[in-house]
Short mmCIF file of C-alpha atoms and ligand atoms in Angstrom, two decimals:
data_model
loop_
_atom_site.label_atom_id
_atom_site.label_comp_id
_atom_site.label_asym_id
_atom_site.label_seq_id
_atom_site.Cartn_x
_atom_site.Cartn_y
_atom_site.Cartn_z
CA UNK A 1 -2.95 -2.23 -38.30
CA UNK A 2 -5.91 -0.06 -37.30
CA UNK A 3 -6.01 -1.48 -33.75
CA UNK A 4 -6.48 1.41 -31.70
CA UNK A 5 -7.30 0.42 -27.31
CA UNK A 6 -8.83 3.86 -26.73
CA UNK A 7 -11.20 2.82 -29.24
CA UNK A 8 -11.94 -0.72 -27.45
CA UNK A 9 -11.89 0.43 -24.21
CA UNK A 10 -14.51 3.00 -25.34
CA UNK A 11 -16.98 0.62 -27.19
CA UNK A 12 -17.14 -1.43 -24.13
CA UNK A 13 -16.65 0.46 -20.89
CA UNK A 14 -20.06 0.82 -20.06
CA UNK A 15 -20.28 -2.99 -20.13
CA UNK A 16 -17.03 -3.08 -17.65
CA UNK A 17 -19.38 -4.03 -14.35
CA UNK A 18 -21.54 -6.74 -16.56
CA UNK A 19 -18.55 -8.38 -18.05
CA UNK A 20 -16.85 -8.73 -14.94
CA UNK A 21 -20.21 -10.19 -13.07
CA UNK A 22 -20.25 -12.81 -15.66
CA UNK A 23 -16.22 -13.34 -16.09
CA UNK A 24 -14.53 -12.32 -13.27
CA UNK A 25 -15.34 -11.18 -9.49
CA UNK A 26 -18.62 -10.63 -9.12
CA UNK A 27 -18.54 -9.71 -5.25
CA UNK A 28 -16.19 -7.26 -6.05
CA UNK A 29 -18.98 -5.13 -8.43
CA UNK A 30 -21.66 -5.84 -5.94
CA UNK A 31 -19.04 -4.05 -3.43
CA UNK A 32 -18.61 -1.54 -5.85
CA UNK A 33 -22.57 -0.84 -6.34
CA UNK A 34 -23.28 -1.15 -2.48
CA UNK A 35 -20.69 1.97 -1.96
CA UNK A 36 -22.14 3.61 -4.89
CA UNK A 37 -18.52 3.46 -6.26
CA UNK A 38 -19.31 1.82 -9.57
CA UNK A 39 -19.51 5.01 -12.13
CA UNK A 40 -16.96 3.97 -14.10
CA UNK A 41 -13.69 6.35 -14.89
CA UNK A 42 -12.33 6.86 -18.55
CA UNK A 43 -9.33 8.85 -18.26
CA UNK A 44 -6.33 9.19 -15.48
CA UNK A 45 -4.22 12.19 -14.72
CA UNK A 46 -1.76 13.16 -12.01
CA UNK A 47 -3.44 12.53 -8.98
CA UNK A 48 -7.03 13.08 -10.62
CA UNK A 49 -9.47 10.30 -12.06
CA UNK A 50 -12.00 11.68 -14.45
CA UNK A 51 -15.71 9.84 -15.34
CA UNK A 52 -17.34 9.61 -18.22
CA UNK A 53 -19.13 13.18 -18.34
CA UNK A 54 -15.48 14.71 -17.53
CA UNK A 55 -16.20 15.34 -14.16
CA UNK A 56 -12.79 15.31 -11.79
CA UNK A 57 -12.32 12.95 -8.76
CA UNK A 58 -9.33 13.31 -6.49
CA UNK A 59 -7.54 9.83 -5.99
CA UNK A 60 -6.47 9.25 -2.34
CA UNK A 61 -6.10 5.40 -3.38
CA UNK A 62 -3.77 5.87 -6.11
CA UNK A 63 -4.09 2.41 -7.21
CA UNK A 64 -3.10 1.58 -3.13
CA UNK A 65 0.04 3.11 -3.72
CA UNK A 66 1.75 2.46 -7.11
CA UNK A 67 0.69 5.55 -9.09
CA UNK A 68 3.15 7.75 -6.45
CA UNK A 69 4.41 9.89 -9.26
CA UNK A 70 0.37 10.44 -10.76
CA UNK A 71 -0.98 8.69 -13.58
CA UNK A 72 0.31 8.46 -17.23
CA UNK A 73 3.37 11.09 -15.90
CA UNK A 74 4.47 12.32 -19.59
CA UNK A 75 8.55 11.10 -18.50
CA UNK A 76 6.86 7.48 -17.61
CA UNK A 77 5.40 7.69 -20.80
CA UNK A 78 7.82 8.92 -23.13
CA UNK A 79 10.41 6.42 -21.96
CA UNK A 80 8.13 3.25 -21.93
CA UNK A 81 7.10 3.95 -25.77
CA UNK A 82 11.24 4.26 -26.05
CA UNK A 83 11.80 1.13 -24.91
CA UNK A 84 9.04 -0.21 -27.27
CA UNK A 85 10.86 1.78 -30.13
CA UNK A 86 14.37 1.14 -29.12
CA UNK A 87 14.36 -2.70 -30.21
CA UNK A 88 15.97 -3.75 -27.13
CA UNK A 89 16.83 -7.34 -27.01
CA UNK A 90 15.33 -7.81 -23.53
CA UNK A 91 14.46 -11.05 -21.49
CA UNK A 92 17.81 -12.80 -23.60
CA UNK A 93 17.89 -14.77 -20.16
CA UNK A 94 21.37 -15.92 -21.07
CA UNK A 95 22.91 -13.20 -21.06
CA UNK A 96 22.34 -10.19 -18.56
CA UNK A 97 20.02 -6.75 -18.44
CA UNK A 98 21.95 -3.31 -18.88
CA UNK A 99 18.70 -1.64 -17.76
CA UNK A 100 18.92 -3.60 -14.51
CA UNK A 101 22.36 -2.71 -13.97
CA UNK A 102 21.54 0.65 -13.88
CA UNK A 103 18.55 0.90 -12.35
CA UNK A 104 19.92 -1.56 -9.07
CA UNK A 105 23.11 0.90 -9.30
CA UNK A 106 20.40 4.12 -8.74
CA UNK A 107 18.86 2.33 -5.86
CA UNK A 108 21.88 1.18 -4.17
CA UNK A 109 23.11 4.74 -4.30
CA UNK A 110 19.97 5.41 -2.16
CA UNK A 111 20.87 2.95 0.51
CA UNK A 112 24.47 2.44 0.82
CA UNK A 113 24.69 -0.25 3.07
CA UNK A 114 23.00 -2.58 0.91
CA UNK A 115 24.69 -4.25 -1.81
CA UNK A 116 22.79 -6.34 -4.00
CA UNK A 117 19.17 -5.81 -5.52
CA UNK A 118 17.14 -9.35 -6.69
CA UNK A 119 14.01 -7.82 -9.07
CA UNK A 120 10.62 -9.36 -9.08
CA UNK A 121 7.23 -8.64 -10.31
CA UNK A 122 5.59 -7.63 -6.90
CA UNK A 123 5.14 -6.97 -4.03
CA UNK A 124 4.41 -10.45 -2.71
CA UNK A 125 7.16 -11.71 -4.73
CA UNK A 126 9.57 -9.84 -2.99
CA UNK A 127 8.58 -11.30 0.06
CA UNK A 128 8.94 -14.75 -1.21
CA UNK A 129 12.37 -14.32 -2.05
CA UNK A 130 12.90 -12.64 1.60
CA UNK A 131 11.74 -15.84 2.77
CA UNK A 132 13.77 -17.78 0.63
CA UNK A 133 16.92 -15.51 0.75
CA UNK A 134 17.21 -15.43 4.74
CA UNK A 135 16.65 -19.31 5.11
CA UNK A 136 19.43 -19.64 2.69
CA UNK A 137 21.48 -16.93 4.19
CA UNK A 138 21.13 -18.09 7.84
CA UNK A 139 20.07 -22.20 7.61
CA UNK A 140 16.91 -21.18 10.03
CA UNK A 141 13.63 -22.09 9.03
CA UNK A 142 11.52 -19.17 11.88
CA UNK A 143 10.26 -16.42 10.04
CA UNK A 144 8.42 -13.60 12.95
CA UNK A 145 5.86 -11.19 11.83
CA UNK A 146 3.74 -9.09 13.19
CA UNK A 147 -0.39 -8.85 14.23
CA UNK A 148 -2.12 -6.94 11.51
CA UNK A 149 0.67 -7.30 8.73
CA UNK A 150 0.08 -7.35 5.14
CA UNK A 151 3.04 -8.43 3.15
CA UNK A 152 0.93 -10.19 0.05
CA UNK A 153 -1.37 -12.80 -0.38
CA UNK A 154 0.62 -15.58 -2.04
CA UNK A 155 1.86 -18.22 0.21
CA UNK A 156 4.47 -17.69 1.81
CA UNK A 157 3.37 -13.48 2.06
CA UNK A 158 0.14 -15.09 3.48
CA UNK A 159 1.81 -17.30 5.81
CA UNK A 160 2.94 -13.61 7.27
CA UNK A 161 -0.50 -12.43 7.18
CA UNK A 162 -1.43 -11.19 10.60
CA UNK A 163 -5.47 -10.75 9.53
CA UNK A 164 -7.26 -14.23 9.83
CA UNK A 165 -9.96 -12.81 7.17
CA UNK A 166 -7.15 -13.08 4.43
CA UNK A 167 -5.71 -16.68 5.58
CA UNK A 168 -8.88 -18.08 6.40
CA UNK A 169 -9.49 -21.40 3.99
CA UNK A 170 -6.08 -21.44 2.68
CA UNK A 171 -4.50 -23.35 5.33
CA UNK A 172 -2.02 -25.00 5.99
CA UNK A 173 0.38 -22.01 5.41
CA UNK A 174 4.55 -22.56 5.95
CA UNK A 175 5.33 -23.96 8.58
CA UNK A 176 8.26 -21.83 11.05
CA UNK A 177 6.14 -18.73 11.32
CA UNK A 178 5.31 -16.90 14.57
CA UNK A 179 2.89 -13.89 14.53
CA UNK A 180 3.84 -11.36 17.66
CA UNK A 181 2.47 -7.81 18.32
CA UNK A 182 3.72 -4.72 16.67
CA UNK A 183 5.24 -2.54 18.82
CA UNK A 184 5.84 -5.23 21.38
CA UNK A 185 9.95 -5.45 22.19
CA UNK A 186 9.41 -8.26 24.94
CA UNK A 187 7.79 -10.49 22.47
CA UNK A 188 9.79 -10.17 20.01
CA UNK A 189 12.79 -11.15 22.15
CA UNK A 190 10.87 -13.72 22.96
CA UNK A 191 10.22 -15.49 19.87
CA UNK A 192 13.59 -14.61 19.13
CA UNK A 193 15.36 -17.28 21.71
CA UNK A 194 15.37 -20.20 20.30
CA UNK A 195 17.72 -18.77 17.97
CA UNK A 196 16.05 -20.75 15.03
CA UNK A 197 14.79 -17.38 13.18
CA UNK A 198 15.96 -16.50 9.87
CA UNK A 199 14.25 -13.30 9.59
CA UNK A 200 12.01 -10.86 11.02
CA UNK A 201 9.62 -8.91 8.53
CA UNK A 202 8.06 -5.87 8.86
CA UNK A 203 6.56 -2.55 7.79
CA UNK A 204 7.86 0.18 9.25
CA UNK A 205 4.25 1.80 9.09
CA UNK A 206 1.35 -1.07 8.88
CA UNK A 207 -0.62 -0.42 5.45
CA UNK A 208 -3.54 -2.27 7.06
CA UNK A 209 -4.82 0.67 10.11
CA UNK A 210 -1.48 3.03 9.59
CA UNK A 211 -0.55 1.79 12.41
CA UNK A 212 2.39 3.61 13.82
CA UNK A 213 5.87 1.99 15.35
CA UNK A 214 6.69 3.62 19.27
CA UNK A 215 9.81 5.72 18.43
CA UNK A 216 12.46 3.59 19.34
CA UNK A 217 10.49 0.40 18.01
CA UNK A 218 12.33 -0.37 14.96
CA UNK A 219 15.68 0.47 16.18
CA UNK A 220 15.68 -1.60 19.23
CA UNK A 221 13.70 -5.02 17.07
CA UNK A 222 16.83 -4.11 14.07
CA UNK A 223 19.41 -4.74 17.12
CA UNK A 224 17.37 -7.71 18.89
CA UNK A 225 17.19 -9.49 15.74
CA UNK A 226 21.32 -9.03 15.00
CA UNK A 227 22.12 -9.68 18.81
CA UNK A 228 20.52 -13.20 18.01
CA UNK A 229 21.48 -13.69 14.37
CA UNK A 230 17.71 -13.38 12.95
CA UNK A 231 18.03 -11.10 9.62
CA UNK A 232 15.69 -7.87 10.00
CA UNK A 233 13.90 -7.00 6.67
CA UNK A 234 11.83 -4.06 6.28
CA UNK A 235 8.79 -4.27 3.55
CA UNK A 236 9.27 -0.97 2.44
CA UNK A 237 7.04 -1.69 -0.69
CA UNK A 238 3.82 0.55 0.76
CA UNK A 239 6.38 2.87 2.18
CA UNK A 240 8.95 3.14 0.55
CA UNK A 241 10.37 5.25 -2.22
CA UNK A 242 9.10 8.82 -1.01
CA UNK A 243 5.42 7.85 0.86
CA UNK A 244 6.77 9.04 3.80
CA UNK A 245 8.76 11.92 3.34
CA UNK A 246 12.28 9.95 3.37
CA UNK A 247 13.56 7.78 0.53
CA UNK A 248 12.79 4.87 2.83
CA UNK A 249 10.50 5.12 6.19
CA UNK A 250 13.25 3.69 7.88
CA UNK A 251 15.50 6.39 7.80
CA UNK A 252 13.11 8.39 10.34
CA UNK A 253 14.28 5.98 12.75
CA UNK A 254 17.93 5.44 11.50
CA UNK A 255 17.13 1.96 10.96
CA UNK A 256 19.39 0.02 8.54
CA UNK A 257 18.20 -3.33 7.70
CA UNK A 258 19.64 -6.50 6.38
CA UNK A 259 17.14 -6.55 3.25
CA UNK A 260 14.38 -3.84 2.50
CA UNK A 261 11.70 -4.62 -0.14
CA UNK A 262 10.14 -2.29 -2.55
CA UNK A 263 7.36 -2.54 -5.23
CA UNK A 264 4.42 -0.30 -6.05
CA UNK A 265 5.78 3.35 -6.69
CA UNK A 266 9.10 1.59 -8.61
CA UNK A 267 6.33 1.03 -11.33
CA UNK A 268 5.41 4.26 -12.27
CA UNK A 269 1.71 2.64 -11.73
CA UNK A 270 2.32 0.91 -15.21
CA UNK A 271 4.57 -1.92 -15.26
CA UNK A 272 5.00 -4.28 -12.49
CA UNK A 273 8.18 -4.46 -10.61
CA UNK A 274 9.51 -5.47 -7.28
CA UNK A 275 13.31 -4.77 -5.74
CA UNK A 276 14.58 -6.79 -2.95
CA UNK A 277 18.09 -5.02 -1.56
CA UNK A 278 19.96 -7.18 0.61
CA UNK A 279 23.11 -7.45 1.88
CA UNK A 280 26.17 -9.19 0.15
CA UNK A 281 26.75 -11.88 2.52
CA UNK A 282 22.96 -12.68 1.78
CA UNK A 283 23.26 -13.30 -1.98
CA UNK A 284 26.53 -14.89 -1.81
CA UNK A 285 24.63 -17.84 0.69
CA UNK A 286 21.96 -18.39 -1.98
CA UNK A 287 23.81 -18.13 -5.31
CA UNK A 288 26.89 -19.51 -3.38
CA UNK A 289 28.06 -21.26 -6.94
CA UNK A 290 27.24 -21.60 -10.23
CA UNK A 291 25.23 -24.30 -10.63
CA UNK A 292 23.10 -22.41 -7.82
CA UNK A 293 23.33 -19.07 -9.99
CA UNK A 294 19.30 -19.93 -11.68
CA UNK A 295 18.36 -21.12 -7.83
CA UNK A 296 16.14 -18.36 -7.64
CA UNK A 297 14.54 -15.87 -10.22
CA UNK A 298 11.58 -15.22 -12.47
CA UNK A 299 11.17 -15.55 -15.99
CA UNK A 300 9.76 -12.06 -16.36
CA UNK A 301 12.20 -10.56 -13.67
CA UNK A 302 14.48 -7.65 -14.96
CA UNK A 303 12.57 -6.92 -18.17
CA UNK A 304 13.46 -3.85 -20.12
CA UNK A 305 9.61 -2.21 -19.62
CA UNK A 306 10.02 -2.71 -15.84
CA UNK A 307 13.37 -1.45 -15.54
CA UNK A 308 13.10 1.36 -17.50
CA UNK A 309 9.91 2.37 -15.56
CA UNK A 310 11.89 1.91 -12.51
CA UNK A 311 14.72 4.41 -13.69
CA UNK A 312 12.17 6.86 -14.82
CA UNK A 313 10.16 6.69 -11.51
CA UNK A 314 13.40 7.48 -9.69
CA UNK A 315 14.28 10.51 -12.31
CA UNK A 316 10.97 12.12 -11.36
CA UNK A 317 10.50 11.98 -7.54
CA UNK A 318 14.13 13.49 -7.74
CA UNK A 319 13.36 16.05 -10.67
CA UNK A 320 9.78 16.95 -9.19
CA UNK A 321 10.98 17.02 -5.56
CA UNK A 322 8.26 14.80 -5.17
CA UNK A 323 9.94 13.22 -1.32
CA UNK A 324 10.01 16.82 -0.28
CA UNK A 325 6.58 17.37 -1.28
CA UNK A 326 5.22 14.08 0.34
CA UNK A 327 6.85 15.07 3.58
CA UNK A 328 5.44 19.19 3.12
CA UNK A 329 1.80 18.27 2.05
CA UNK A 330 1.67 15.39 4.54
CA UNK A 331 2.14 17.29 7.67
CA UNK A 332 0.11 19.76 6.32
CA UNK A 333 -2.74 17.67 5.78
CA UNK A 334 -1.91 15.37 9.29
CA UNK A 335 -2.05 18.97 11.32
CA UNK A 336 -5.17 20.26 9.82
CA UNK A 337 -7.02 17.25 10.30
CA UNK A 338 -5.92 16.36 13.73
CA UNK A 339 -7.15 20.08 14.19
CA UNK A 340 -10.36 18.50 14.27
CA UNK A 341 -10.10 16.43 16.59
CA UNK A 342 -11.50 18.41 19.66
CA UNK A 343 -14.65 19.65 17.24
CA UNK A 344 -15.97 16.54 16.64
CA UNK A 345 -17.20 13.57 18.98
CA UNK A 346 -16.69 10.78 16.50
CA UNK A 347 -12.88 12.10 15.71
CA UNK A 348 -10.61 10.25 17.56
CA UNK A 349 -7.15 10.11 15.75
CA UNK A 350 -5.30 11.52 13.05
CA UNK A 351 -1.61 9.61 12.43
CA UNK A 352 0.78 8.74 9.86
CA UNK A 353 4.06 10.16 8.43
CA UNK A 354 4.08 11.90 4.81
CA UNK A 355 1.35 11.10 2.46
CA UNK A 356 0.63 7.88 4.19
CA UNK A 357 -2.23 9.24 6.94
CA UNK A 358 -4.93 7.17 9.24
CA UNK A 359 -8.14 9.10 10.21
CA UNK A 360 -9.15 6.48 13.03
CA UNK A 361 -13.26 7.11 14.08
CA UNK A 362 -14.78 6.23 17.46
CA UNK A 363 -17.83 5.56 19.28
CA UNK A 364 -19.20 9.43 20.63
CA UNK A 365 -19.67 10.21 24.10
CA UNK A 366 -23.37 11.98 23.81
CA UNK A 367 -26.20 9.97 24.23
CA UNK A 368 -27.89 10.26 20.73
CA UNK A 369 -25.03 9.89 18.46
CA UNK A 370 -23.81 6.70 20.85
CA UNK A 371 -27.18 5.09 20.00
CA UNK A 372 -26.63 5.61 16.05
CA UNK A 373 -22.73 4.70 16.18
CA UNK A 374 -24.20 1.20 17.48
CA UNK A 375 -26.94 0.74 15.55
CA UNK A 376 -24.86 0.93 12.43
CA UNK A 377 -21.76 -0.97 14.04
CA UNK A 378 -23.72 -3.88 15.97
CA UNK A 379 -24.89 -4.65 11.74
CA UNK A 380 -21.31 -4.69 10.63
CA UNK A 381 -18.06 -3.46 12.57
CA UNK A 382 -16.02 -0.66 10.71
CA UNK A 383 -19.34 0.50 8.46
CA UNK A 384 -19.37 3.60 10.13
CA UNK A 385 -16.48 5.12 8.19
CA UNK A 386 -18.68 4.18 4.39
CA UNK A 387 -20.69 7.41 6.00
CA UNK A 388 -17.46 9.32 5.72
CA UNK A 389 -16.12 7.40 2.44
CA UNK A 390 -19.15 7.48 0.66
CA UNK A 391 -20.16 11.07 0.25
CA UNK A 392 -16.24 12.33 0.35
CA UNK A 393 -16.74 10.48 -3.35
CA UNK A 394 -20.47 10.99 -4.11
CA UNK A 395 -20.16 15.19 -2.86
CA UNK A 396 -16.48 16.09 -2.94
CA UNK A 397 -15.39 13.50 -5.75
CA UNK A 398 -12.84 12.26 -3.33
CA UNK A 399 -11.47 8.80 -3.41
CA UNK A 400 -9.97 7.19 -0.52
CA UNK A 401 -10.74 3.97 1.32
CA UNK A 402 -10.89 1.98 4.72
CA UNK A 403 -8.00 1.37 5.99
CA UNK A 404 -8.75 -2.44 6.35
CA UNK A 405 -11.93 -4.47 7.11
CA UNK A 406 -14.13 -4.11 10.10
CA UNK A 407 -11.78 -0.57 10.43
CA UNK A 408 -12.39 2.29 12.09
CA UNK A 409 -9.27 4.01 10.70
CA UNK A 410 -10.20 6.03 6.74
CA UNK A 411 -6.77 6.08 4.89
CA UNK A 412 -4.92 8.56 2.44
CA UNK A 413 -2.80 7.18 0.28
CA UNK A 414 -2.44 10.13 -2.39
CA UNK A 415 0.03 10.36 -5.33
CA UNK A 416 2.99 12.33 -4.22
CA UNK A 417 2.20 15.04 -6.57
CA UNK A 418 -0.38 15.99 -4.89
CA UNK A 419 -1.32 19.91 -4.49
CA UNK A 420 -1.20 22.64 -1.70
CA UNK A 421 -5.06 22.97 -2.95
CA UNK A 422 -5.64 19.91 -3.07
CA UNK A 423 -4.93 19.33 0.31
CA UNK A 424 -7.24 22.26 0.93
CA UNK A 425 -10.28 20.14 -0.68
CA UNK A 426 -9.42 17.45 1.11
CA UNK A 427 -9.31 19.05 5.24
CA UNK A 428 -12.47 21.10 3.72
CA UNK A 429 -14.14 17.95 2.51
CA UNK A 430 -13.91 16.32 5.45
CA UNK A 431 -14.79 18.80 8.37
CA UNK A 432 -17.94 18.93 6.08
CA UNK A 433 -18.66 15.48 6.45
CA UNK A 434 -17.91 14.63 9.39
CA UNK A 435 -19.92 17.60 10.45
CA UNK A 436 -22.86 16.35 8.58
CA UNK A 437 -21.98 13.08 10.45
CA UNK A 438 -22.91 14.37 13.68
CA UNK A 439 -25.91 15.81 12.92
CA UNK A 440 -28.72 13.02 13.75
CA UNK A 441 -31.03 12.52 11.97
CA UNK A 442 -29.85 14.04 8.63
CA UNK A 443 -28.68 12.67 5.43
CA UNK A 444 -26.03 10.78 6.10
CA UNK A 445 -27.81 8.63 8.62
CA UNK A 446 -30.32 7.76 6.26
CA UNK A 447 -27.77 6.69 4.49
CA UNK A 448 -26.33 4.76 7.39
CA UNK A 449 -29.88 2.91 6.77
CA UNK A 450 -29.49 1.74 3.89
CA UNK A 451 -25.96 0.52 4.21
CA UNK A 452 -27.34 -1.81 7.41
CA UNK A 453 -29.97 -2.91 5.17
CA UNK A 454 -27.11 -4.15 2.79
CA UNK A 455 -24.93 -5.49 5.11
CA UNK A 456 -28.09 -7.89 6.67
CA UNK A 457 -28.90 -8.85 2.96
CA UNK A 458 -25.08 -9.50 2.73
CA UNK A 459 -25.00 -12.02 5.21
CA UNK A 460 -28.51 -13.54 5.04
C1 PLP B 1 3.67 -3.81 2.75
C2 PLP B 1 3.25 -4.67 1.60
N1 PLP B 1 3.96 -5.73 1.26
C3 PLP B 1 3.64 -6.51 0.22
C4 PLP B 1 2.51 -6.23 -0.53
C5 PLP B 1 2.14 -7.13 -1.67
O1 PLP B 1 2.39 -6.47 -2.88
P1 PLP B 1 1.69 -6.98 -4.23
O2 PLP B 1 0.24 -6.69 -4.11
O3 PLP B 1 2.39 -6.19 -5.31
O4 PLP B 1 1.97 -8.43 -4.35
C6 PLP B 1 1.74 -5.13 -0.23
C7 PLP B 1 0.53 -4.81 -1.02
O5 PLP B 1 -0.30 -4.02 -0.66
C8 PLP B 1 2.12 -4.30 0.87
O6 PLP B 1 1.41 -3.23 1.21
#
């Protein structure tokens, strides 16, 4: 046919930032440009992005989570193009996927207690059908969650949205749901009373900050919610599968929910897919006969690409001891950076569990750094950490991003794959930039002058 995508893609990358000004978000390339992030890659590998002279970039982001196992993984590869070649008949909808048999057998293994797996598309569908599943399963209508969560941004995920910046204009969201603190036991036993909660949903590390649960947090909520028949379901789809060093976060705290969801890393980064694992007495409430059996689903749900990049995601972070290495190189990069800490005034905290890490920034104590901290911060909360961000990926070629709006917190979010020196570019890259950060005036607070100048043009 002659239709070759390497060649499209190369005719018209260098348009990519035009095209999408004119056809698609254009705040999102003036974000881009004000970060000087807009160079344009051409080629993924591993954990490594290259640009269009070749030059290598190491991706803390990877693609905010999914590309776990590194990009284009040959294994990923070789068994998408044999589902392609294998003629499967896929998506038959009346009749039922092998591939998903399998691959919900492989994850059930994983977490024995569970019985069932649903499969969506993403993330935020899996906490739809959380939603949906525990009303059915428990004829509540509450659903609690928690300050700070991200769980998705389509309704119902929204509805558990505990940042007003994402819900903002989209109101009214579902009725039922009560936001409470993280970390906060008497509140949730509070909103718990009524007895009118079907579920309580929550990540076992916040994506949005890293913000970490109190060590007998999740336990003692998991035990609240049964004594007062609420369903506790942990959205395991940032965490899950390896991030943390465990198979699921949860099991650092011996935690066994009544559903967990999982998304991102499933994918191999290519092809969407979503798990929800719940418990049988769960599914048999909501496909309790058969006229019921369709009463939830998704056209594109269970199809052969997803499922066999779900089986081949599993092969390789238990081939590549990739769970193992997630838990080695994270503590390894969590010490070396918290090492830091008493060398630097605008250091404050270095958290996280495996190769999910928070590097949370604070106002310094001496006099002429306090006045620049404000300066920049008093323009825009949370801009101080684009002076870390910003030449980490202009200096170092380092990706990595905020950890959520008007943060103080930097987050790494690596592929699992990820290398001893790696992590030795990455502590190095750092102490040099935050070193440079403290030296006023110097280069990076020039730069800190031109990023106020944006952020006043931004909101004039
Ligand atoms: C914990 C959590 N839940 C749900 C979602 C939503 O997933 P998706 O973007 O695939 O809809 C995300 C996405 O970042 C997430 O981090």
């Amino acid at each position: 046919m002659g239709y070759d995508i390497a060649d499209l893609f190369a005719q018209h990358e260098r348009e990519r930032f035009a095209m999408h000004s004119r056809h698609l978000n254009e705040q999102m390339v003036r974000v881009l440009k004000a970060v000087g992030y807009d160079i344009g890659f051409c080629r993924g590998e591993g954990q490594y992005l290259y640009d269009r002279e070749g030059t290598r970039y190491l991706d803390l982001l990877s693609g905010f989570g999914v590309f776990a196992i590194g990009r284009n993984h040959p294994t990923l590869r070789e068994v998408l193009k044999s589902v392609l070649d294998s003629e499967l008949p896929n998506l038959v909808q009346m009749d039922v996927s092998t591939l998903a048999g399998i691959l919900a057998e492989r994850l059930l293994a994983h977490v024995p207690y569970l019985d069932k797996v649903f499969f969506a598309n993403s993330g935020s569908e899996a906490v739809e059908a959380a939603i949906k599943f525990a009303r059915a399963a428990t004829g509540r209508p509450g659903i609690i969650y928690c300050e700070h969560a991200f769980h998705g941004l389509s309704y119902g995920a929204l509805s558990l949205n505990g940042d007003d910046l994402f819900r903002n204009g989209f109101e009214p969201l579902l009725p039922g749901c009560v936001r409470i603190p993280f970390n906060d036991l008497v509140g949730l036993e509070t909103a718990l009373h009524s007895r009118t909660v079907a579920a309580f949903i929550v990540e076992p590390i916040q994506g949005k900050g890293v913000n970490m649960p109190v060590s007998d947090y999740l336990k003692s909520a998991a035990d609240l919610c049964r004594r007062h028949g609420t369903l506790f379901v942990a959205d395991e789809v940032q965490t899950g599968l390896g991030r943390t060093g465990r198979f699921l976060a949860v099991e650092h705290w011996n935690v066994e929910p009544d559903m967990v969801l999982l998304a991102k890393t499933l994918s191999g980064g290519h092809v969407p897919v979503a798990a929800v694992l719940a418990r049988k007495r769960i599914f048999d409430k909501v496909f309790d006969r058969m006229e019921r059996a369709v009463v939830h689903g998704s056209t594109f749900g269970s199809n052969d690409l997803a499922m066999a990049a779900g089986i081949a995601t599993l092969d390789v972070l238990a081939s590549e001891r990739l769970i193992e290495n997630a838990e080695r190189a994270g503590e390894h990069l969590l010490q070396s950076l918290a090492a830091m800490i008493p060398r630097y005034e605008f250091l404050r905290e270095v958290r996280g569990r495996g190769l999910m890490i928070g590097i949370e920034f604070g106002p310094p104590r001496s006099l002429k750094l306090k006045a620049s901290w404000h300066a920049l911060e008093t323009s825009r909360e949370g801009l101080f950490c684009q002076l870390i961000t910003m030449p980490l990926f202009k200096d170092h070629k380092i990706l990595s991003q905020v950890a959520s709006h008007t943060s103080h917190t930097i987050k790494l979010l690596p592929a699992l794959v990820i290398s001893e020196g790696d992590c030795e570019s990455v502590v190095n890259a750092f102490n040099s930039v935050i070193a440079d950060s403290e030296r006023v005036p110097g280069a990076i607070w020039s730069l800190g002058k031109t990023l106020v100048g944006h952020a006043m043009h931004a909101s004039a």
